[in-house]
Every structure is written in C-alpha cells, then in structure tokens.
Amino acid sequence: MSHRASGKTIGLVPTMGYFHEGHLSLMRAARSENDIAVVSLFVNPIQFRPGEDLDRYPRDLNRDVELALDLEVDILFVPEGTEIYPKEFCTRISVQGLSDRLCGESRPGHFQGVATVVAKLFHIVQPHRAYFGLKDFQQTVVIRRMAQDLNFDVKIITLPTVREKDGLAMSSRNSCLSADERSAARCLKESLDIAVLQIREGERSADSIRTIIRERIAREKLARIDYVSVSSPKSLQEVSVVEGEALVALAVFVGRTRLIDNVLVRT
C-alpha cells in the first residue's frame, strides 16, 4: 500500500462483520497504535464446511459501516467474494499440527480457510500490525505460526476476550440464540470459572478438570458438547497434568449455534 511506502504504520483488524464490542476493542487498538487503521469485512466461505452456518451467519453492513465510522477507522475493506477467490482459485494454506486439534478436529479444513484468507489480507493490506481477539485462541496460534513460517512482516497483536455482563463471550453468533438458549449459554463461562477455581485450589489432573466442565454443561438441556480440552497453549496438545500454563477450552452447541470459549490458567 502507498501508506506503507510513505512511512506510515498500518494496523489491520480482519473480521467477518456484524461488529460487537470485541471487534470494536480491536479497532480502537489499531486506531491508537498506528497511523492508518484498516478493518476488513468478509464472511469467508472457505472456512465453513457444508452444512455449517454460512447462510445463517449474521450480517448488517450498514450498521457495521456506522460503527467503523464512529471509531474513525481509516479504511473499511469490504471485498466481493470473487475479488478474494477469483474463478479457478485453487490454493490453500495449511498450518500442520496446530490446525487439526480442538476446533480443527471437529471442523476439518476450517483453519485452512482461515489461514488462506488472512494470508491474502496480509498481502493486500501490508499491515505492520494485525489484531485478533483471544476468544478465538486457536486462531491466534495458527495465524502467528503462519505469519512466522511465511516471513510476513507483521506483528500479531492479541487482546483479551470481551464479555457480556453475564460473562458470555461476545460473538456475532450470539445474535442467533433464542432467549432460552441465551440463558443456557452461560454454562460455558460458568464451567470455565469452576475449572479455574478447582485449579487454584490445587487440582492438577486434566481429566478431572475436563470431567468437571462436562458435568456442568450436561445440566443444560439445550447444550451439547463438541469438545472440552485442557492443552498446551503453544502446541495445543492435550495434557494430563495442569502445570505451568494450560489452555482450558471448549466448544458447545446451544441449540443450533456453536459457541466457543477458553481461559488461560497458570499454576
């Protein structure tokens, strides 16, 4: 970009739109730490598997434009699908090892789609910094490794998960929940809080932590567990003993909507 050539710093916030406070926190950071703040808005089709919620994914472009303008974002990049994936496009980026665990195990190919579109955005925008939320912890690990392996001249910045007043992690998909489902969804954060308390009180068995989480979620009739994980935050490999740093993460279907959450614990 000409801005980079002129010596200005560029911050990129990649999004799929339907902005919430989590997105806005990333935009504020990009705005405050760079000369130019760029926000991309693209619902990336190749990170959705057949039968997933691509068609249901919430969209409201007019509202998103207003929110971005309110934060004085310099550039809102809203490409057409054919601009990102022209006819006969056939390249995918695979971050081996990190992409086939946790969400990648239940959503094969998801992180290929994520890595591919983010790599394209890095090439198009040429940012100095790119901003991601830690709610999607695995995504940040995958993107950081991809950027390092492919020698992208970009610093990956991560910001804490932003939550609703009742603790539910903010997500565009929250808008798909009914009132009863919204109430049931609190079990994600509540189960993580129970796990953290047990670890602070000395529990070190990862299997025990997984069981505690599963038992809490099982009390919700509208909730169905996809996975519960206690893993290394660097390798994302499951651990048997909680020591040093550990990532406690889960994915749960509440009704038809798949939600994720996590907490990083230190012993």
Coordinates of C-alpha atoms in Angstrom, one line a residue:
M1 CA 0.0 0.0 0.0
S2 CA 1.1 3.6 -0.7
H3 CA 0.7 4.4 3.0
R4 CA 3.4 1.9 4.0
A5 CA 5.7 3.2 1.3
S6 CA 5.3 6.7 2.7
G7 CA 6.4 5.5 6.1
K8 CA 3.0 5.3 7.8
T9 CA 2.2 2.4 10.1
I10 CA -0.8 0.3 9.2
G11 CA -2.9 -1.7 11.7
L12 CA -5.3 -4.4 10.3
V13 CA -8.4 -5.9 12.0
P14 CA -9.6 -8.8 10.0
T15 CA -13.4 -9.5 10.7
M16 CA -16.4 -11.3 9.3
G17 CA -18.6 -8.3 10.2
Y18 CA -21.6 -8.0 12.5
F19 CA -19.5 -5.9 14.8
H20 CA -19.7 -6.2 18.6
E21 CA -17.6 -4.7 21.4
G22 CA -14.9 -7.3 20.9
H23 CA -14.4 -6.1 17.3
L24 CA -14.5 -2.5 18.5
S25 CA -11.8 -3.1 21.1
L26 CA -9.5 -4.3 18.3
M27 CA -10.4 -1.3 16.2
R28 CA -9.6 1.1 19.0
A29 CA -6.2 -0.6 19.5
A30 CA -5.4 -0.4 15.8
R31 CA -6.5 3.2 15.7
S32 CA -4.4 4.2 18.7
E33 CA -1.3 2.3 17.8
N34 CA -1.0 3.0 14.0
D35 CA -1.2 5.9 11.6
I36 CA -3.7 4.0 9.5
A37 CA -6.4 1.7 10.8
V38 CA -7.8 -0.8 8.3
V39 CA -10.8 -3.1 9.0
S40 CA -11.6 -5.9 6.6
L41 CA -15.1 -7.3 6.5
F42 CA -15.5 -10.5 4.6
V43 CA -17.6 -13.6 5.5
N44 CA -15.0 -16.1 4.3
P45 CA -16.9 -19.0 2.7
I46 CA -13.9 -21.5 2.6
Q47 CA -13.7 -21.7 6.4
F48 CA -17.2 -23.1 6.6
R49 CA -17.9 -26.8 5.9
P50 CA -21.1 -27.9 4.0
G51 CA -24.0 -27.9 6.4
E52 CA -22.4 -25.2 8.7
D53 CA -23.9 -21.8 9.3
L54 CA -22.5 -19.8 6.4
D55 CA -26.0 -18.8 5.2
R56 CA -27.2 -18.1 8.8
Y57 CA -24.1 -16.1 9.7
P58 CA -25.4 -12.7 10.8
R59 CA -24.8 -9.7 8.5
D60 CA -25.6 -6.0 8.8
L61 CA -23.3 -4.0 6.5
N62 CA -25.0 -0.6 7.1
R63 CA -24.7 -0.9 10.9
D64 CA -21.1 -2.1 10.6
V65 CA -20.2 0.9 8.4
E66 CA -21.7 3.3 11.0
L67 CA -19.8 1.7 13.9
A68 CA -16.5 1.8 11.9
L69 CA -17.0 5.5 11.1
D70 CA -17.8 6.3 14.7
L71 CA -14.4 4.9 15.6
E72 CA -12.7 6.9 12.8
V73 CA -11.4 3.8 11.0
D74 CA -9.5 5.0 8.0
I75 CA -10.3 2.2 5.6
L76 CA -13.1 -0.4 5.7
F77 CA -12.3 -3.0 3.2
V78 CA -15.4 -5.0 2.0
P79 CA -14.3 -7.1 -0.9
E80 CA -16.6 -9.2 -3.1
G81 CA -16.2 -13.0 -3.0
T82 CA -14.8 -13.0 -6.5
E83 CA -12.2 -10.4 -5.5
I84 CA -10.7 -12.7 -2.9
Y85 CA -11.4 -16.0 -4.7
P86 CA -11.4 -15.4 -8.4
K87 CA -12.5 -18.1 -10.8
E88 CA -10.3 -21.3 -10.7
F89 CA -8.7 -20.2 -7.4
C90 CA -7.2 -23.4 -6.0
T91 CA -4.6 -22.5 -3.4
R92 CA -4.9 -23.4 0.3
I93 CA -2.5 -22.7 3.2
S94 CA -2.3 -25.5 5.8
V95 CA -0.6 -24.9 9.2
Q96 CA 0.1 -28.5 10.1
G97 CA -0.2 -29.8 13.6
L98 CA -1.9 -26.7 15.0
S99 CA -4.9 -26.8 12.7
D100 CA -6.2 -30.3 13.3
R101 CA -6.8 -30.1 17.1
L102 CA -9.6 -28.5 19.1
C103 CA -11.9 -26.7 16.6
G104 CA -9.9 -28.1 13.8
E105 CA -10.7 -31.7 14.7
S106 CA -14.4 -31.2 14.6
R107 CA -14.2 -28.7 11.7
P108 CA -11.7 -30.2 9.2
G109 CA -10.5 -27.6 6.7
H110 CA -11.7 -24.7 8.8
F111 CA -8.2 -23.3 9.6
Q112 CA -7.1 -23.9 6.1
G113 CA -9.8 -21.4 5.1
V114 CA -8.8 -19.0 7.9
A115 CA -5.1 -19.1 7.2
T116 CA -5.7 -18.7 3.4
V117 CA -7.9 -15.6 3.7
V118 CA -5.7 -14.0 6.4
A119 CA -2.6 -14.6 4.2
K120 CA -4.4 -12.9 1.3
L121 CA -5.4 -10.0 3.6
F122 CA -1.8 -9.6 4.8
H123 CA -0.6 -9.4 1.1
I124 CA -3.3 -7.0 0.1
V125 CA -3.2 -4.6 3.1
Q126 CA 0.5 -5.0 4.0
P127 CA -0.1 -4.2 7.7
H128 CA 2.6 -3.6 10.3
R129 CA 0.3 -5.0 13.0
A130 CA -2.7 -7.3 12.9
Y131 CA -5.2 -7.6 15.7
F132 CA -7.1 -10.7 16.9
G133 CA -9.2 -11.5 20.0
L134 CA -8.2 -14.3 22.4
K135 CA -11.8 -15.7 22.3
D136 CA -10.5 -17.5 19.2
F137 CA -7.3 -18.6 20.9
Q138 CA -6.6 -21.4 18.5
Q139 CA -6.9 -19.0 15.6
T140 CA -4.3 -16.7 17.1
V141 CA -1.9 -19.6 17.5
V142 CA -2.4 -20.7 13.9
I143 CA -2.1 -17.2 12.4
R144 CA 1.0 -16.4 14.5
R145 CA 2.7 -19.6 13.2
M146 CA 1.7 -18.9 9.6
A147 CA 3.0 -15.4 9.8
Q148 CA 6.3 -16.6 11.2
D149 CA 6.7 -19.5 8.8
L150 CA 5.9 -17.4 5.7
N151 CA 8.0 -14.5 6.8
F152 CA 5.2 -11.9 6.9
D153 CA 6.5 -8.6 8.1
V154 CA 3.6 -8.2 10.5
K155 CA 3.3 -8.3 14.3
I156 CA 0.4 -10.3 15.6
I157 CA -1.4 -8.5 18.5
T158 CA -3.9 -10.3 20.7
L159 CA -6.4 -8.7 23.0
P160 CA -8.5 -10.2 25.8
T161 CA -11.9 -11.7 25.3
V162 CA -14.7 -9.2 25.7
R163 CA -17.7 -10.5 27.6
E164 CA -21.4 -9.6 28.1
K165 CA -22.4 -8.6 31.6
D166 CA -23.3 -12.2 32.5
G167 CA -19.9 -13.5 31.3
L168 CA -20.9 -14.9 27.9
A169 CA -18.0 -14.2 25.5
M170 CA -19.1 -11.7 22.8
S171 CA -19.7 -13.3 19.5
S172 CA -21.6 -12.4 16.3
R173 CA -23.2 -15.8 16.6
N174 CA -24.8 -14.8 20.0
S175 CA -27.5 -13.0 18.0
C176 CA -28.7 -16.4 16.7
L177 CA -29.6 -17.6 20.2
S178 CA -33.2 -17.6 21.4
A179 CA -33.9 -16.2 24.9
D180 CA -33.8 -19.7 26.4
E181 CA -30.6 -20.6 24.5
R182 CA -29.0 -17.3 25.6
S183 CA -29.7 -18.2 29.2
A184 CA -28.3 -21.7 28.7
A185 CA -25.2 -20.4 27.0
R186 CA -24.0 -19.0 30.3
C187 CA -22.8 -22.6 31.1
L188 CA -19.7 -22.1 29.0
K189 CA -18.2 -19.3 31.2
E190 CA -19.6 -20.8 34.4
S191 CA -17.9 -24.2 33.7
L192 CA -14.6 -22.4 33.0
D193 CA -14.9 -20.5 36.2
I194 CA -15.4 -23.7 38.1
A195 CA -12.4 -25.2 36.4
V196 CA -10.2 -22.2 37.3
L197 CA -11.4 -22.4 40.9
Q198 CA -10.5 -26.1 41.1
I199 CA -7.0 -25.4 39.7
R200 CA -6.4 -22.6 42.1
E201 CA -7.4 -24.9 45.0
G202 CA -4.8 -27.4 43.8
E203 CA -6.4 -29.8 41.3
R204 CA -3.8 -30.8 38.7
S205 CA -5.5 -33.7 36.9
A206 CA -6.5 -32.5 33.5
D207 CA -9.0 -35.4 33.2
S208 CA -10.7 -34.2 36.4
I209 CA -10.9 -30.7 35.0
R210 CA -12.5 -32.0 31.8
T211 CA -15.0 -34.0 33.8
I212 CA -15.9 -31.0 36.0
I213 CA -16.6 -28.9 32.9
R214 CA -18.6 -31.7 31.2
E215 CA -20.8 -32.2 34.3
R216 CA -21.7 -28.5 34.5
I217 CA -22.6 -28.3 30.8
A218 CA -24.6 -31.6 31.0
R219 CA -27.0 -29.9 33.3
E220 CA -28.2 -27.7 30.4
K221 CA -30.8 -29.4 28.2
L222 CA -30.2 -27.1 25.3
A223 CA -26.4 -27.5 25.3
R224 CA -24.4 -30.2 23.5
I225 CA -20.7 -30.5 23.9
D226 CA -18.5 -30.5 20.9
Y227 CA -15.2 -30.7 22.8
V228 CA -13.6 -30.0 26.2
S229 CA -9.9 -29.5 26.1
V230 CA -7.0 -28.9 28.6
S231 CA -4.0 -28.4 26.4
S232 CA -0.7 -26.6 26.0
P233 CA -1.3 -23.1 24.8
K234 CA 1.7 -23.3 22.4
S235 CA 1.3 -26.7 20.8
L236 CA -2.5 -27.2 21.6
Q237 CA -1.7 -30.8 22.5
E238 CA -3.8 -32.3 25.3
V239 CA -2.0 -32.5 28.7
S240 CA -2.6 -35.0 31.5
V241 CA -1.3 -32.7 34.3
V242 CA -2.0 -29.0 34.7
E243 CA 1.3 -27.3 35.3
G244 CA 2.8 -24.0 34.2
E245 CA 0.4 -22.6 31.6
A246 CA -2.6 -24.5 30.3
L247 CA -5.4 -23.6 28.0
V248 CA -8.8 -24.7 29.1
A249 CA -11.1 -24.5 26.0
L250 CA -14.4 -25.8 24.9
A251 CA -16.9 -25.7 22.1
V252 CA -20.6 -26.2 22.8
F253 CA -23.7 -26.3 20.6
V254 CA -26.5 -24.3 22.2
G255 CA -29.5 -25.2 20.1
R256 CA -28.1 -25.0 16.5
T257 CA -25.5 -22.4 17.4
R258 CA -21.9 -23.4 18.1
L259 CA -20.1 -21.3 20.7
I260 CA -16.5 -21.4 21.9
D261 CA -14.7 -20.0 25.0
N262 CA -11.5 -20.5 26.8
V263 CA -9.3 -19.5 29.7
L264 CA -5.6 -19.5 30.1
V265 CA -4.5 -20.7 33.5
R266 CA -1.2 -20.5 35.3
T267 CA -0.1 -22.7 38.2

